[in-house]
mmCIF file of C-alpha atoms in Angstrom:
data_model
loop_
_atom_site.group_PDB
_atom_site.id
_atom_site.type_symbol
_atom_site.label_atom_id
_atom_site.label_comp_id
_atom_site.label_asym_id
_atom_site.label_seq_id
_atom_site.Cartn_x
_atom_site.Cartn_y
_atom_site.Cartn_z
ATOM 1 C CA MET A 1 0.000 0.000 0.000
ATOM 2 C CA LEU A 2 2.842 2.380 0.773
ATOM 3 C CA ILE A 3 4.355 1.643 -2.651
ATOM 4 C CA ARG A 4 1.042 2.802 -4.129
ATOM 5 C CA ARG A 5 1.332 6.017 -2.118
ATOM 6 C CA VAL A 6 4.942 6.581 -3.178
ATOM 7 C CA TYR A 7 4.195 6.177 -6.895
ATOM 8 C CA GLY A 8 0.861 8.003 -6.632
ATOM 9 C CA LYS A 9 -0.970 5.932 -9.254
ATOM 10 C CA THR A 10 -1.999 2.430 -10.267
ATOM 11 C CA PHE A 11 0.778 0.535 -12.056
ATOM 12 C CA ALA A 12 1.872 -2.976 -13.114
ATOM 13 C CA ALA A 13 4.241 -4.177 -10.397
ATOM 14 C CA GLU A 14 5.264 -7.388 -12.139
ATOM 15 C CA ARG A 15 4.729 -9.206 -15.449
ATOM 16 C CA ASN A 16 5.058 -12.982 -15.841
ATOM 17 C CA VAL A 17 4.679 -15.576 -18.575
ATOM 18 C CA PHE A 18 3.138 -18.953 -17.716
ATOM 19 C CA LYS A 19 2.535 -21.332 -20.616
ATOM 20 C CA ASP A 20 0.080 -19.439 -22.859
ATOM 21 C CA LEU A 21 -0.875 -16.872 -20.215
ATOM 22 C CA GLN A 22 0.470 -13.340 -20.028
ATOM 23 C CA LEU A 23 0.229 -12.374 -16.342
ATOM 24 C CA GLN A 24 0.372 -8.988 -14.665
ATOM 25 C CA THR A 25 0.374 -8.033 -10.996
ATOM 26 C CA TRP A 26 -1.021 -4.556 -10.398
ATOM 27 C CA ALA A 27 -0.665 -2.215 -7.445
ATOM 28 C CA VAL A 28 -4.139 -0.706 -7.157
ATOM 29 C CA SER A 29 -5.819 2.007 -5.184
ATOM 30 C CA LYS A 30 -5.837 1.669 -1.415
ATOM 31 C CA TYR A 31 -9.603 2.257 -1.510
ATOM 32 C CA MET A 32 -10.370 -1.029 -3.285
ATOM 33 C CA LYS A 33 -11.111 -3.278 -0.339
ATOM 34 C CA GLN A 34 -11.628 -7.019 -0.690
ATOM 35 C CA GLY A 35 -11.765 -7.968 2.990
ATOM 36 C CA GLU A 36 -14.555 -10.151 4.272
ATOM 37 C CA GLU A 37 -15.640 -7.608 6.867
ATOM 38 C CA LEU A 38 -15.819 -4.727 4.373
ATOM 39 C CA ASN A 39 -16.735 -6.288 1.038
ATOM 40 C CA ASN A 40 -17.719 -9.891 1.845
ATOM 41 C CA SER A 41 -14.614 -11.119 0.046
ATOM 42 C CA GLY A 42 -15.476 -9.225 -3.140
ATOM 43 C CA GLU A 43 -19.165 -10.145 -3.410
ATOM 44 C CA LEU A 44 -20.342 -6.578 -2.879
ATOM 45 C CA PHE A 45 -18.082 -5.384 -5.697
ATOM 46 C CA ILE A 46 -19.590 -7.978 -8.067
ATOM 47 C CA ARG A 47 -23.135 -6.968 -7.147
ATOM 48 C CA ARG A 48 -22.365 -3.321 -7.831
ATOM 49 C CA ASN A 49 -20.751 -4.170 -11.181
ATOM 50 C CA PRO A 50 -22.950 -6.875 -12.761
ATOM 51 C CA LYS A 51 -21.552 -6.233 -16.256
ATOM 52 C CA LEU A 52 -17.934 -6.712 -15.207
ATOM 53 C CA LYS A 53 -16.022 -8.445 -18.016
ATOM 54 C CA VAL A 54 -13.478 -10.124 -15.757
ATOM 55 C CA LYS A 55 -13.873 -12.683 -12.983
ATOM 56 C CA LEU A 56 -13.025 -11.957 -9.374
ATOM 57 C CA VAL A 57 -10.999 -14.669 -7.629
ATOM 58 C CA ASP A 58 -10.287 -14.393 -3.909
ATOM 59 C CA GLY A 59 -8.325 -17.677 -3.915
ATOM 60 C CA SER A 60 -9.879 -19.099 -0.749
ATOM 61 C CA SER A 61 -10.296 -22.604 -2.205
ATOM 62 C CA LEU A 62 -6.598 -23.127 -2.873
ATOM 63 C CA ALA A 63 -5.646 -21.503 0.444
ATOM 64 C CA ILE A 64 -7.838 -24.080 2.212
ATOM 65 C CA ALA A 65 -6.297 -26.920 0.196
ATOM 66 C CA VAL A 66 -2.754 -25.757 0.983
ATOM 67 C CA VAL A 67 -3.432 -25.526 4.717
ATOM 68 C CA LEU A 68 -5.083 -28.957 4.785
ATOM 69 C CA ASN A 69 -2.042 -30.429 3.060
ATOM 70 C CA SER A 70 0.305 -28.579 5.443
ATOM 71 C CA ILE A 71 -0.890 -30.539 8.471
ATOM 72 C CA PRO A 72 1.802 -33.214 8.771
ATOM 73 C CA ARG A 73 0.420 -36.729 8.851
ATOM 74 C CA ALA A 74 3.687 -38.012 10.306
ATOM 75 C CA ARG A 75 2.874 -36.224 13.557
ATOM 76 C CA GLY A 76 -0.254 -38.342 13.877
ATOM 77 C CA THR A 77 -2.426 -35.249 14.072
ATOM 78 C CA THR A 78 -5.857 -36.033 15.541
ATOM 79 C CA GLN A 79 -6.674 -32.609 16.989
ATOM 80 C CA VAL A 80 -6.144 -28.998 15.890
ATOM 81 C CA ALA A 81 -6.931 -25.686 17.557
ATOM 82 C CA PHE A 82 -8.052 -22.469 15.856
ATOM 83 C CA LYS A 83 -6.637 -19.223 17.226
ATOM 84 C CA GLY A 84 -6.846 -15.622 16.065
ATOM 85 C CA ASN A 85 -9.578 -14.053 13.965
ATOM 86 C CA PHE A 86 -12.065 -16.372 12.273
ATOM 87 C CA ASN A 87 -12.999 -15.867 8.615
ATOM 88 C CA LYS A 88 -14.331 -17.636 5.524
ATOM 89 C CA ILE A 89 -11.215 -19.782 5.132
ATOM 90 C CA ALA A 90 -11.204 -20.794 8.798
ATOM 91 C CA SER A 91 -14.865 -21.808 8.629
ATOM 92 C CA TYR A 92 -14.384 -24.117 5.650
ATOM 93 C CA LEU A 93 -11.130 -25.467 7.081
ATOM 94 C CA ALA A 94 -12.796 -26.411 10.356
ATOM 95 C CA LEU A 95 -15.707 -28.167 8.646
ATOM 96 C CA ALA A 96 -13.362 -30.055 6.291
ATOM 97 C CA LEU A 97 -11.236 -31.250 9.212
ATOM 98 C CA CYS A 98 -14.316 -32.461 11.116
ATOM 99 C CA GLN A 99 -15.356 -34.452 8.052
ATOM 100 C CA LYS A 100 -11.870 -35.989 7.917
ATOM 101 C CA GLY A 101 -12.250 -37.197 11.503
ATOM 102 C CA ILE A 102 -9.905 -34.637 13.091
ATOM 103 C CA GLN A 103 -11.143 -32.968 16.262
ATOM 104 C CA VAL A 104 -11.392 -29.189 15.950
ATOM 105 C CA VAL A 105 -11.023 -27.046 19.061
ATOM 106 C CA ILE A 106 -12.567 -23.559 18.944
ATOM 107 C CA SER A 107 -11.798 -21.031 21.677
ATOM 108 C CA ARG A 108 -14.404 -18.389 20.811
ATOM 109 C CA GLU A 109 -18.027 -19.229 21.549
ATOM 110 C CA LYS A 110 -19.586 -17.308 18.647
ATOM 111 C CA ASP A 111 -17.322 -19.134 16.166
ATOM 112 C CA TYR A 112 -18.142 -22.474 17.782
ATOM 113 C CA GLU A 113 -21.897 -21.873 17.574
ATOM 114 C CA MET A 114 -21.629 -20.801 13.936
ATOM 115 C CA LEU A 115 -19.701 -23.932 12.989
ATOM 116 C CA LYS A 116 -22.002 -26.194 14.989
ATOM 117 C CA SER A 117 -24.970 -24.921 12.991
ATOM 118 C CA LYS A 118 -23.177 -25.800 9.733
ATOM 119 C CA LEU A 119 -22.230 -29.398 10.543
ATOM 120 C CA THR A 120 -24.103 -31.580 8.083
ATOM 121 C CA SER A 121 -23.894 -34.848 10.007
ATOM 122 C CA ALA A 122 -24.599 -35.721 13.626
ATOM 123 C CA ASN A 123 -21.618 -38.084 13.379
ATOM 124 C CA ASN A 124 -19.333 -35.051 13.356
ATOM 125 C CA ASP A 125 -20.714 -33.461 16.535
ATOM 126 C CA ASP A 126 -17.971 -34.945 18.720
ATOM 127 C CA LYS A 127 -15.324 -33.578 16.350
ATOM 128 C CA LEU A 128 -16.158 -29.965 17.207
ATOM 129 C CA VAL A 129 -15.159 -28.836 20.706
ATOM 130 C CA PHE A 130 -15.460 -25.512 22.507
ATOM 131 C CA SER A 131 -12.485 -25.082 24.836
ATOM 132 C CA SER A 132 -10.004 -22.451 25.987
ATOM 133 C CA VAL A 133 -7.250 -25.030 26.590
ATOM 134 C CA TYR A 134 -3.940 -24.339 24.808
ATOM 135 C CA SER A 135 -2.332 -27.812 24.946
ATOM 136 C CA GLN A 136 -3.039 -28.829 21.321
ATOM 137 C CA LYS A 137 0.150 -29.453 19.327
ATOM 138 C CA THR A 138 -1.176 -28.075 16.016
ATOM 139 C CA TRP A 139 -2.637 -24.575 15.733
ATOM 140 C CA LEU A 140 -4.287 -23.015 12.697
ATOM 141 C CA VAL A 141 -4.095 -19.264 13.140
ATOM 142 C CA GLY A 142 -5.553 -16.139 11.571
ATOM 143 C CA GLU A 143 -4.704 -12.498 11.949
ATOM 144 C CA GLY A 144 -5.122 -11.205 15.474
ATOM 145 C CA LEU A 145 -3.112 -13.985 17.144
ATOM 146 C CA THR A 146 -1.714 -12.338 20.270
ATOM 147 C CA LYS A 147 1.611 -12.647 22.033
ATOM 148 C CA GLU A 148 -0.235 -13.781 25.147
ATOM 149 C CA GLU A 149 -1.871 -16.657 23.260
ATOM 150 C CA GLN A 150 1.450 -17.771 21.805
ATOM 151 C CA MET A 151 3.078 -17.792 25.231
ATOM 152 C CA LYS A 152 0.461 -20.363 26.348
ATOM 153 C CA ALA A 153 1.359 -22.805 23.573
ATOM 154 C CA SER A 154 3.071 -26.071 24.490
ATOM 155 C CA LYS A 155 6.704 -26.514 23.515
ATOM 156 C CA GLY A 156 6.958 -27.875 19.976
ATOM 157 C CA THR A 157 3.543 -26.603 18.852
ATOM 158 C CA LEU A 158 3.180 -26.276 15.079
ATOM 159 C CA ILE A 159 1.607 -22.933 14.138
ATOM 160 C CA ILE A 160 0.120 -22.857 10.616
ATOM 161 C CA PRO A 161 -1.311 -19.529 9.359
ATOM 162 C CA TYR A 162 -4.413 -19.412 7.162
ATOM 163 C CA SER A 163 -4.088 -15.627 6.844
ATOM 164 C CA GLN A 164 -2.340 -13.631 4.112
ATOM 165 C CA PHE A 165 -0.054 -12.005 6.682
ATOM 166 C CA PRO A 166 2.091 -14.141 9.028
ATOM 167 C CA PRO A 167 1.908 -13.870 12.811
ATOM 168 C CA THR A 168 4.752 -12.247 14.687
ATOM 169 C CA LYS A 169 7.008 -15.070 15.861
ATOM 170 C CA VAL A 170 7.179 -14.988 19.630
ATOM 171 C CA ARG A 171 8.289 -18.497 20.558
ATOM 172 C CA LYS A 172 11.651 -20.006 19.612
ATOM 173 C CA ASP A 173 10.591 -23.450 20.836
ATOM 174 C CA CYS A 174 7.584 -23.673 18.462
ATOM 175 C CA PHE A 175 7.443 -24.280 14.706
ATOM 176 C CA TYR A 176 6.004 -21.553 12.455
ATOM 177 C CA ASP A 177 4.812 -22.518 8.974
ATOM 178 C CA THR A 178 4.596 -20.020 6.112
ATOM 179 C CA THR A 179 1.372 -18.402 5.004
ATOM 180 C CA PRO A 180 -0.530 -20.513 2.388
ATOM 181 C CA SER A 181 1.804 -20.771 -0.594
ATOM 182 C CA MET A 182 3.417 -23.139 -3.098
ATOM 183 C CA LEU A 183 6.662 -23.438 -5.011
ATOM 184 C CA THR A 184 6.282 -22.209 -8.590
ATOM 185 C CA PRO A 185 7.357 -24.304 -11.600
ATOM 186 C CA LYS A 186 10.659 -23.386 -13.226
ATOM 187 C CA TYR A 187 8.963 -22.418 -16.488
ATOM 188 C CA LEU A 188 7.105 -19.527 -14.820
ATOM 189 C CA ALA A 189 9.106 -16.695 -16.381
ATOM 190 C CA ASN A 190 10.111 -13.287 -15.025
ATOM 191 C CA VAL A 191 9.651 -13.990 -11.331
ATOM 192 C CA ASP A 192 11.777 -11.050 -10.242
ATOM 193 C CA SER A 193 10.670 -10.408 -6.679
ATOM 194 C CA CYS A 194 9.923 -12.219 -3.468
ATOM 195 C CA GLU A 195 6.176 -12.295 -2.884
ATOM 196 C CA PRO A 196 4.346 -11.039 -0.965
ATOM 197 C CA PHE A 197 6.032 -8.142 0.755
ATOM 198 C CA ASP A 198 5.181 -5.606 3.417
ATOM 199 C CA ILE A 199 6.659 -2.155 3.799
ATOM 200 C CA VAL A 200 7.115 -0.639 7.224
ATOM 201 C CA MET A 201 7.953 3.021 7.748
ATOM 202 C CA GLN A 202 10.636 3.119 10.434
ATOM 203 C CA ASN A 203 11.475 6.806 10.200
ATOM 204 C CA VAL A 204 10.266 9.648 8.040
ATOM 205 C CA GLY A 205 11.159 8.816 4.463
ATOM 206 C CA VAL A 206 12.804 5.481 5.362
ATOM 207 C CA PHE A 207 11.142 2.219 4.345
ATOM 208 C CA ASN A 208 11.970 -1.323 5.398
ATOM 209 C CA ILE A 209 10.817 -4.031 2.957
ATOM 210 C CA GLN A 210 9.946 -7.312 4.669
ATOM 211 C CA ASN A 211 9.615 -10.555 2.698
ATOM 212 C CA TRP A 212 8.232 -13.663 4.357
ATOM 213 C CA LEU A 213 8.094 -16.027 1.386
ATOM 214 C CA PRO A 214 11.302 -17.297 -0.257
ATOM 215 C CA ARG A 215 12.055 -16.528 -3.890
ATOM 216 C CA ARG A 216 9.933 -18.529 -6.366
ATOM 217 C CA VAL A 217 7.390 -19.290 -3.663
ATOM 218 C CA MET A 218 4.023 -17.735 -4.493
ATOM 219 C CA SER A 219 0.983 -17.125 -2.302
ATOM 220 C CA SER A 220 -1.954 -19.472 -2.873
ATOM 221 C CA TRP A 221 -4.255 -16.498 -3.536
ATOM 222 C CA ARG A 222 -2.132 -15.440 -6.503
ATOM 223 C CA ILE A 223 -1.742 -19.020 -7.792
ATOM 224 C CA ALA A 224 -5.514 -19.464 -7.670
ATOM 225 C CA SER A 225 -6.062 -16.720 -10.249
ATOM 226 C CA ILE A 226 -3.513 -18.376 -12.541
ATOM 227 C CA LEU A 227 -5.322 -21.723 -12.217
ATOM 228 C CA HIS A 228 -8.635 -20.106 -13.160
ATOM 229 C CA GLY A 229 -7.010 -18.895 -16.374
ATOM 230 C CA LEU A 230 -5.250 -22.170 -17.156
ATOM 231 C CA GLU A 231 -8.304 -24.315 -16.468
ATOM 232 C CA GLY A 232 -10.810 -21.968 -18.072
ATOM 233 C CA TRP A 233 -12.912 -21.713 -14.924
ATOM 234 C CA ASN A 234 -15.172 -18.883 -16.055
ATOM 235 C CA VAL A 235 -16.644 -18.260 -12.598
ATOM 236 C CA ASN A 236 -16.254 -15.793 -9.762
ATOM 237 C CA GLU A 237 -14.693 -17.125 -6.576
ATOM 238 C CA CYS A 238 -15.737 -14.603 -3.977
ATOM 239 C CA GLY A 239 -18.298 -14.036 -1.256
ATOM 240 C CA ASN A 240 -19.233 -17.407 0.252
ATOM 241 C CA GLU A 241 -18.316 -19.297 -2.919
ATOM 242 C CA ILE A 242 -15.820 -22.152 -2.540
ATOM 243 C CA LEU A 243 -14.757 -24.441 -5.379
ATOM 244 C CA ASP A 244 -14.115 -28.170 -5.029
ATOM 245 C CA ILE A 245 -11.025 -28.294 -2.791
ATOM 246 C CA ASP A 246 -9.615 -31.532 -4.224
ATOM 247 C CA LYS A 247 -10.180 -30.310 -7.796
ATOM 248 C CA VAL A 248 -8.292 -27.074 -7.140
ATOM 249 C CA TRP A 249 -5.417 -28.868 -5.377
ATOM 250 C CA ASP A 250 -5.086 -31.442 -8.167
ATOM 251 C CA ALA A 251 -5.038 -28.650 -10.774
ATOM 252 C CA SER A 252 -2.212 -26.859 -8.962
ATOM 253 C CA ILE A 253 -0.076 -30.015 -8.861
ATOM 254 C CA ARG A 254 -0.869 -30.867 -12.484
ATOM 255 C CA HIS A 255 0.337 -27.433 -13.632
ATOM 256 C CA GLY A 256 3.670 -27.791 -11.855
ATOM 257 C CA PHE A 257 3.105 -26.039 -8.534
ATOM 258 C CA SER A 258 4.342 -28.048 -5.566
ATOM 259 C CA PRO A 259 4.190 -27.938 -1.756
ATOM 260 C CA THR A 260 7.075 -26.148 -0.110
ATOM 261 C CA MET A 261 9.650 -28.352 1.636
ATOM 262 C CA LYS A 262 9.137 -28.310 5.400
ATOM 263 C CA SER A 263 10.704 -29.922 8.428
ATOM 264 C CA PHE A 264 9.009 -29.823 11.804
ATOM 265 C CA THR A 265 11.247 -32.217 13.697
#
């Protein structure tokens, strides 16, 4: 956002070539909000512009798939806890985990009641638990995760973000995963910058650029828009809309994207 302010206008920040697609990443006005709380993940924008000639993709489906595949099976995970702010991705993640037989622990009552009302089978009722206990070894976290919450985590806890921005790392004896992302194929051309990035003003006129994804690792939200183009999915993915999670994941692997290498031992 601060780059947008420095340049003073909308501009193409990066151009890429992927197979037959010509891709552009644009820095747009700070007033175009896509957040769930302000714009219902883009649905309001679509309603106000019914004749829009492009499709709006918020990328939630792939983000969910990446997080689900980031939970290490080798750890014998049978229980996960949700911490931080709840959103569309967290809701679908929790329901998917319940259906897979993994117990989901929710620490905020309003989020628990919302999820309970959405469970489609009585067989999953015991998989959803309301508790303020912090002993679970796998946490799925959104924005708003506090330092105090992290200090209550057990040693060796795996913290997996489902948010676009990573939590501030407080514990050295816990494992922090990256935000939802995948390694790009080598034939994706002109990948010139680490992505995403945040810019923090430390002093007047001095900017500190912070990257939290390694080079050639791309956020799942950005990959999702590429997949829509490659697969010819002529649909909007915004509001409460979620595509088939397995279909989206399989498409990403088929087009050369791969999970990032991780070690949590």
